[in-house]
Every structure is written in structure tokens, then in C-alpha cells.
Amino acid sequence: MIGRSLMTGIYAGVTMGTLAYGISRKAQRGKRKLKARAGRALKNMSSFMDDLSDIMR
């Protein structure tokens, strides 16, 4: 009786831990992608401004 409830508790804990880990990793990957996209956008804007200043000369 105690063994069955103990195993159920362990399985539930492992399942919840796995879900929490997966969610936290997904959030970190999303942040990394956002930073990379923002960096690319800044580089593109910088290139555009350089080209525009060259045209105006």
C-alpha cells in the first residue's frame, strides 16, 4: 500500500520536473532568438544608414 503511493508520488514528481525543465529551456531559447534577431536588425539598420550617407555625398 505504502509502496504504491510512494511510487506514484515519485512518478508525479519526475513528470512535473521534466515539464518544468522543458518550459524553462524553451523560454531561454526564445530569449536567445529574440536577441539574435534584434542584433541582425541593428546591423541591417546600420548598413542602411551607411549606404544612405554615401548616397547623400
mmCIF file of N, CA, C and O in Angstrom:
data_model
loop_
_atom_site.group_PDB
_atom_site.id
_atom_site.type_symbol
_atom_site.label_atom_id
_atom_site.label_comp_id
_atom_site.label_asym_id
_atom_site.label_seq_id
_atom_site.Cartn_x
_atom_site.Cartn_y
_atom_site.Cartn_z
ATOM 1 N N MET A 1 0.826 -1.189 0.000
ATOM 2 C CA MET A 1 0.000 0.000 0.000
ATOM 3 C C MET A 1 0.874 1.258 0.000
ATOM 4 O O MET A 1 0.677 2.135 -0.823
ATOM 5 N N ILE A 2 1.832 1.319 0.922
ATOM 6 C CA ILE A 2 2.697 2.496 1.007
ATOM 7 C C ILE A 2 3.615 2.555 -0.207
ATOM 8 O O ILE A 2 3.894 3.620 -0.740
ATOM 9 N N GLY A 3 4.065 1.388 -0.667
ATOM 10 C CA GLY A 3 4.955 1.318 -1.821
ATOM 11 C C GLY A 3 4.300 1.878 -3.075
ATOM 12 O O GLY A 3 4.926 2.587 -3.864
ATOM 13 N N ARG A 4 3.028 1.563 -3.277
ATOM 14 C CA ARG A 4 2.315 2.038 -4.460
ATOM 15 C C ARG A 4 2.157 3.560 -4.431
ATOM 16 O O ARG A 4 2.391 4.232 -5.434
ATOM 17 N N SER A 5 1.772 4.119 -3.289
ATOM 18 C CA SER A 5 1.609 5.571 -3.201
ATOM 19 C C SER A 5 2.962 6.282 -3.299
ATOM 20 O O SER A 5 3.056 7.373 -3.869
ATOM 21 N N LEU A 6 4.010 5.650 -2.787
ATOM 22 C CA LEU A 6 5.344 6.216 -2.888
ATOM 23 C C LEU A 6 5.786 6.269 -4.355
ATOM 24 O O LEU A 6 6.310 7.285 -4.826
ATOM 25 N N MET A 7 5.569 5.190 -5.083
ATOM 26 C CA MET A 7 5.936 5.157 -6.499
ATOM 27 C C MET A 7 5.119 6.170 -7.300
ATOM 28 O O MET A 7 5.648 6.837 -8.195
ATOM 29 N N THR A 8 3.848 6.316 -6.986
ATOM 30 C CA THR A 8 3.007 7.293 -7.671
ATOM 31 C C THR A 8 3.528 8.703 -7.424
ATOM 32 O O THR A 8 3.608 9.519 -8.341
ATOM 33 N N GLY A 9 3.917 8.992 -6.206
ATOM 34 C CA GLY A 9 4.472 10.298 -5.869
ATOM 35 C C GLY A 9 5.777 10.572 -6.594
ATOM 36 O O GLY A 9 6.019 11.678 -7.082
ATOM 37 N N ILE A 10 6.622 9.553 -6.681
ATOM 38 C CA ILE A 10 7.899 9.708 -7.385
ATOM 39 C C ILE A 10 7.654 9.966 -8.866
ATOM 40 O O ILE A 10 8.251 10.864 -9.462
ATOM 41 N N TYR A 11 6.768 9.194 -9.483
ATOM 42 C CA TYR A 11 6.457 9.390 -10.896
ATOM 43 C C TYR A 11 5.884 10.778 -11.159
ATOM 44 O O TYR A 11 6.228 11.436 -12.145
ATOM 45 N N ALA A 12 5.002 11.231 -10.275
ATOM 46 C CA ALA A 12 4.411 12.558 -10.436
ATOM 47 C C ALA A 12 5.487 13.640 -10.322
ATOM 48 O O ALA A 12 5.507 14.595 -11.099
ATOM 49 N N GLY A 13 6.405 13.478 -9.376
ATOM 50 C CA GLY A 13 7.488 14.450 -9.204
ATOM 51 C C GLY A 13 8.417 14.494 -10.405
ATOM 52 O O GLY A 13 8.807 15.572 -10.864
ATOM 53 N N VAL A 14 8.753 13.325 -10.934
ATOM 54 C CA VAL A 14 9.632 13.268 -12.108
ATOM 55 C C VAL A 14 8.939 13.905 -13.308
ATOM 56 O O VAL A 14 9.552 14.674 -14.060
ATOM 57 N N THR A 15 7.662 13.622 -13.476
ATOM 58 C CA THR A 15 6.915 14.189 -14.594
ATOM 59 C C THR A 15 6.846 15.707 -14.496
ATOM 60 O O THR A 15 7.090 16.419 -15.486
ATOM 61 N N MET A 16 6.548 16.219 -13.330
ATOM 62 C CA MET A 16 6.455 17.671 -13.154
ATOM 63 C C MET A 16 7.823 18.331 -13.334
ATOM 64 O O MET A 16 7.933 19.403 -13.923
ATOM 65 N N GLY A 17 8.873 17.695 -12.847
ATOM 66 C CA GLY A 17 10.220 18.234 -13.024
ATOM 67 C C GLY A 17 10.615 18.294 -14.491
ATOM 68 O O GLY A 17 11.213 19.267 -14.949
ATOM 69 N N THR A 18 10.266 17.244 -15.229
ATOM 70 C CA THR A 18 10.565 17.218 -16.663
ATOM 71 C C THR A 18 9.813 18.320 -17.391
ATOM 72 O O THR A 18 10.380 19.011 -18.254
ATOM 73 N N LEU A 19 8.553 18.513 -17.061
ATOM 74 C CA LEU A 19 7.767 19.575 -17.695
ATOM 75 C C LEU A 19 8.336 20.956 -17.371
ATOM 76 O O LEU A 19 8.458 21.817 -18.254
ATOM 77 N N ALA A 20 8.684 21.189 -16.118
ATOM 78 C CA ALA A 20 9.242 22.481 -15.713
ATOM 79 C C ALA A 20 10.563 22.750 -16.424
ATOM 80 O O ALA A 20 10.823 23.863 -16.879
ATOM 81 N N TYR A 21 11.396 21.728 -16.541
ATOM 82 C CA TYR A 21 12.683 21.875 -17.230
ATOM 83 C C TYR A 21 12.462 22.214 -18.702
ATOM 84 O O TYR A 21 13.114 23.100 -19.252
ATOM 85 N N GLY A 22 11.542 21.511 -19.344
ATOM 86 C CA GLY A 22 11.260 21.771 -20.754
ATOM 87 C C GLY A 22 10.746 23.174 -20.991
ATOM 88 O O GLY A 22 11.148 23.849 -21.951
ATOM 89 N N ILE A 23 9.876 23.645 -20.120
ATOM 90 C CA ILE A 23 9.325 25.000 -20.264
ATOM 91 C C ILE A 23 10.414 26.050 -20.058
ATOM 92 O O ILE A 23 10.494 27.028 -20.800
ATOM 93 N N SER A 24 11.281 25.848 -19.074
ATOM 94 C CA SER A 24 12.335 26.828 -18.816
ATOM 95 C C SER A 24 13.335 26.871 -19.966
ATOM 96 O O SER A 24 13.819 27.934 -20.349
ATOM 97 N N ARG A 25 13.662 25.728 -20.568
ATOM 98 C CA ARG A 25 14.589 25.690 -21.704
ATOM 99 C C ARG A 25 13.983 26.391 -22.919
ATOM 100 O O ARG A 25 14.666 27.090 -23.644
ATOM 101 N N LYS A 26 12.692 26.198 -23.122
ATOM 102 C CA LYS A 26 12.024 26.834 -24.256
ATOM 103 C C LYS A 26 12.044 28.351 -24.099
ATOM 104 O O LYS A 26 12.263 29.084 -25.061
ATOM 105 N N ALA A 27 11.845 28.837 -22.883
ATOM 106 C CA ALA A 27 11.868 30.278 -22.635
ATOM 107 C C ALA A 27 13.266 30.850 -22.888
ATOM 108 O O ALA A 27 13.411 31.937 -23.460
ATOM 109 N N GLN A 28 14.303 30.124 -22.493
ATOM 110 C CA GLN A 28 15.673 30.592 -22.715
ATOM 111 C C GLN A 28 15.992 30.645 -24.206
ATOM 112 O O GLN A 28 16.626 31.576 -24.683
ATOM 113 N N ARG A 29 15.541 29.630 -24.958
ATOM 114 C CA ARG A 29 15.777 29.622 -26.403
ATOM 115 C C ARG A 29 15.070 30.784 -27.074
ATOM 116 O O ARG A 29 15.601 31.395 -27.997
ATOM 117 N N GLY A 30 13.857 31.113 -26.598
ATOM 118 C CA GLY A 30 13.109 32.231 -27.156
ATOM 119 C C GLY A 30 13.831 33.550 -26.937
ATOM 120 O O GLY A 30 13.886 34.397 -27.833
ATOM 121 N N LYS A 31 14.401 33.723 -25.745
ATOM 122 C CA LYS A 31 15.158 34.941 -25.458
ATOM 123 C C LYS A 31 16.370 35.056 -26.361
ATOM 124 O O LYS A 31 16.692 36.122 -26.873
ATOM 125 N N ARG A 32 17.058 33.932 -26.561
ATOM 126 C CA ARG A 32 18.251 33.927 -27.400
ATOM 127 C C ARG A 32 17.904 34.282 -28.839
ATOM 128 O O ARG A 32 18.613 35.046 -29.490
ATOM 129 N N LYS A 33 16.801 33.743 -29.350
ATOM 130 C CA LYS A 33 16.375 34.047 -30.714
ATOM 131 C C LYS A 33 16.008 35.519 -30.848
ATOM 132 O O LYS A 33 16.320 36.152 -31.845
ATOM 133 N N LEU A 34 15.329 36.052 -29.840
ATOM 134 C CA LEU A 34 14.943 37.454 -29.877
ATOM 135 C C LEU A 34 16.172 38.353 -29.898
ATOM 136 O O LEU A 34 16.237 39.316 -30.676
ATOM 137 N N LYS A 35 17.168 38.044 -29.082
ATOM 138 C CA LYS A 35 18.400 38.841 -29.062
ATOM 139 C C LYS A 35 19.116 38.759 -30.399
ATOM 140 O O LYS A 35 19.635 39.758 -30.899
ATOM 141 N N ALA A 36 19.160 37.575 -30.995
ATOM 142 C CA ALA A 36 19.827 37.412 -32.284
ATOM 143 C C ALA A 36 19.117 38.205 -33.369
ATOM 144 O O ALA A 36 19.754 38.873 -34.191
ATOM 145 N N ARG A 37 17.804 38.168 -33.364
ATOM 146 C CA ARG A 37 17.040 38.917 -34.361
ATOM 147 C C ARG A 37 17.206 40.423 -34.172
ATOM 148 O O ARG A 37 17.314 41.164 -35.147
ATOM 149 N N ALA A 38 17.236 40.866 -32.935
ATOM 150 C CA ALA A 38 17.437 42.289 -32.670
ATOM 151 C C ALA A 38 18.819 42.726 -33.129
ATOM 152 O O ALA A 38 18.977 43.809 -33.708
ATOM 153 N N GLY A 39 19.824 41.891 -32.901
ATOM 154 C CA GLY A 39 21.182 42.202 -33.351
ATOM 155 C C GLY A 39 21.261 42.307 -34.861
ATOM 156 O O GLY A 39 21.887 43.219 -35.404
ATOM 157 N N ARG A 40 20.595 41.384 -35.557
ATOM 158 C CA ARG A 40 20.591 41.435 -37.026
ATOM 159 C C ARG A 40 19.880 42.681 -37.517
ATOM 160 O O ARG A 40 20.310 43.306 -38.491
ATOM 161 N N ALA A 41 18.780 43.045 -36.870
ATOM 162 C CA ALA A 41 18.045 44.240 -37.276
ATOM 163 C C ALA A 41 18.901 45.492 -37.097
ATOM 164 O O ALA A 41 18.896 46.385 -37.953
ATOM 165 N N LEU A 42 19.646 45.557 -35.992
ATOM 166 C CA LEU A 42 20.525 46.713 -35.772
ATOM 167 C C LEU A 42 21.633 46.774 -36.815
ATOM 168 O O LEU A 42 21.959 47.858 -37.315
ATOM 169 N N LYS A 43 22.200 45.629 -37.159
ATOM 170 C CA LYS A 43 23.240 45.608 -38.184
ATOM 171 C C LYS A 43 22.691 46.047 -39.535
ATOM 172 O O LYS A 43 23.334 46.809 -40.260
ATOM 173 N N ASN A 44 21.499 45.580 -39.873
ATOM 174 C CA ASN A 44 20.883 45.977 -41.135
ATOM 175 C C ASN A 44 20.584 47.466 -41.162
ATOM 176 O O ASN A 44 20.780 48.129 -42.184
ATOM 177 N N MET A 45 20.119 48.007 -40.059
ATOM 178 C CA MET A 45 19.818 49.430 -39.987
ATOM 179 C C MET A 45 21.104 50.238 -40.098
ATOM 180 O O MET A 45 21.133 51.271 -40.775
ATOM 181 N N SER A 46 22.161 49.777 -39.485
ATOM 182 C CA SER A 46 23.445 50.455 -39.568
ATOM 183 C C SER A 46 23.948 50.470 -41.010
ATOM 184 O O SER A 46 24.423 51.496 -41.507
ATOM 185 N N SER A 47 23.824 49.341 -41.680
ATOM 186 C CA SER A 47 24.241 49.253 -43.077
ATOM 187 C C SER A 47 23.412 50.184 -43.943
ATOM 188 O O SER A 47 23.935 50.867 -44.826
ATOM 189 N N PHE A 48 22.136 50.243 -43.695
ATOM 190 C CA PHE A 48 21.250 51.123 -44.447
ATOM 191 C C PHE A 48 21.637 52.592 -44.249
ATOM 192 O O PHE A 48 21.690 53.367 -45.204
ATOM 193 N N MET A 49 21.915 52.960 -43.007
ATOM 194 C CA MET A 49 22.289 54.350 -42.727
ATOM 195 C C MET A 49 23.624 54.694 -43.401
ATOM 196 O O MET A 49 23.794 55.794 -43.919
ATOM 197 N N ASP A 50 24.574 53.755 -43.413
ATOM 198 C CA ASP A 50 25.845 53.987 -44.090
ATOM 199 C C ASP A 50 25.633 54.181 -45.595
ATOM 200 O O ASP A 50 26.213 55.084 -46.202
ATOM 201 N N ASP A 51 24.818 53.324 -46.178
ATOM 202 C CA ASP A 51 24.529 53.446 -47.604
ATOM 203 C C ASP A 51 23.833 54.764 -47.917
ATOM 204 O O ASP A 51 24.135 55.425 -48.918
ATOM 205 N N LEU A 52 22.922 55.151 -47.067
ATOM 206 C CA LEU A 52 22.195 56.406 -47.265
ATOM 207 C C LEU A 52 23.145 57.600 -47.171
ATOM 208 O O LEU A 52 23.058 58.530 -47.979
ATOM 209 N N SER A 53 24.061 57.566 -46.226
ATOM 210 C CA SER A 53 25.008 58.685 -46.097
ATOM 211 C C SER A 53 25.957 58.732 -47.287
ATOM 212 O O SER A 53 26.364 59.802 -47.732
ATOM 213 N N ASP A 54 26.319 57.545 -47.843
ATOM 214 C CA ASP A 54 27.167 57.518 -49.042
ATOM 215 C C ASP A 54 26.422 58.114 -50.244
ATOM 216 O O ASP A 54 27.017 58.806 -51.071
ATOM 217 N N ILE A 55 25.153 57.838 -50.361
ATOM 218 C CA ILE A 55 24.359 58.369 -51.462
ATOM 219 C C ILE A 55 24.240 59.887 -51.371
ATOM 220 O O ILE A 55 24.276 60.585 -52.384
ATOM 221 N N MET A 56 24.130 60.412 -50.179
ATOM 222 C CA MET A 56 23.942 61.855 -49.988
ATOM 223 C C MET A 56 25.210 62.646 -50.261
ATOM 224 O O MET A 56 25.148 63.850 -50.450
ATOM 225 N N ARG A 57 26.346 62.008 -50.298
ATOM 226 C CA ARG A 57 27.607 62.728 -50.530
ATOM 227 C C ARG A 57 27.769 63.149 -51.936
ATOM 228 O O ARG A 57 27.358 62.863 -52.902
#
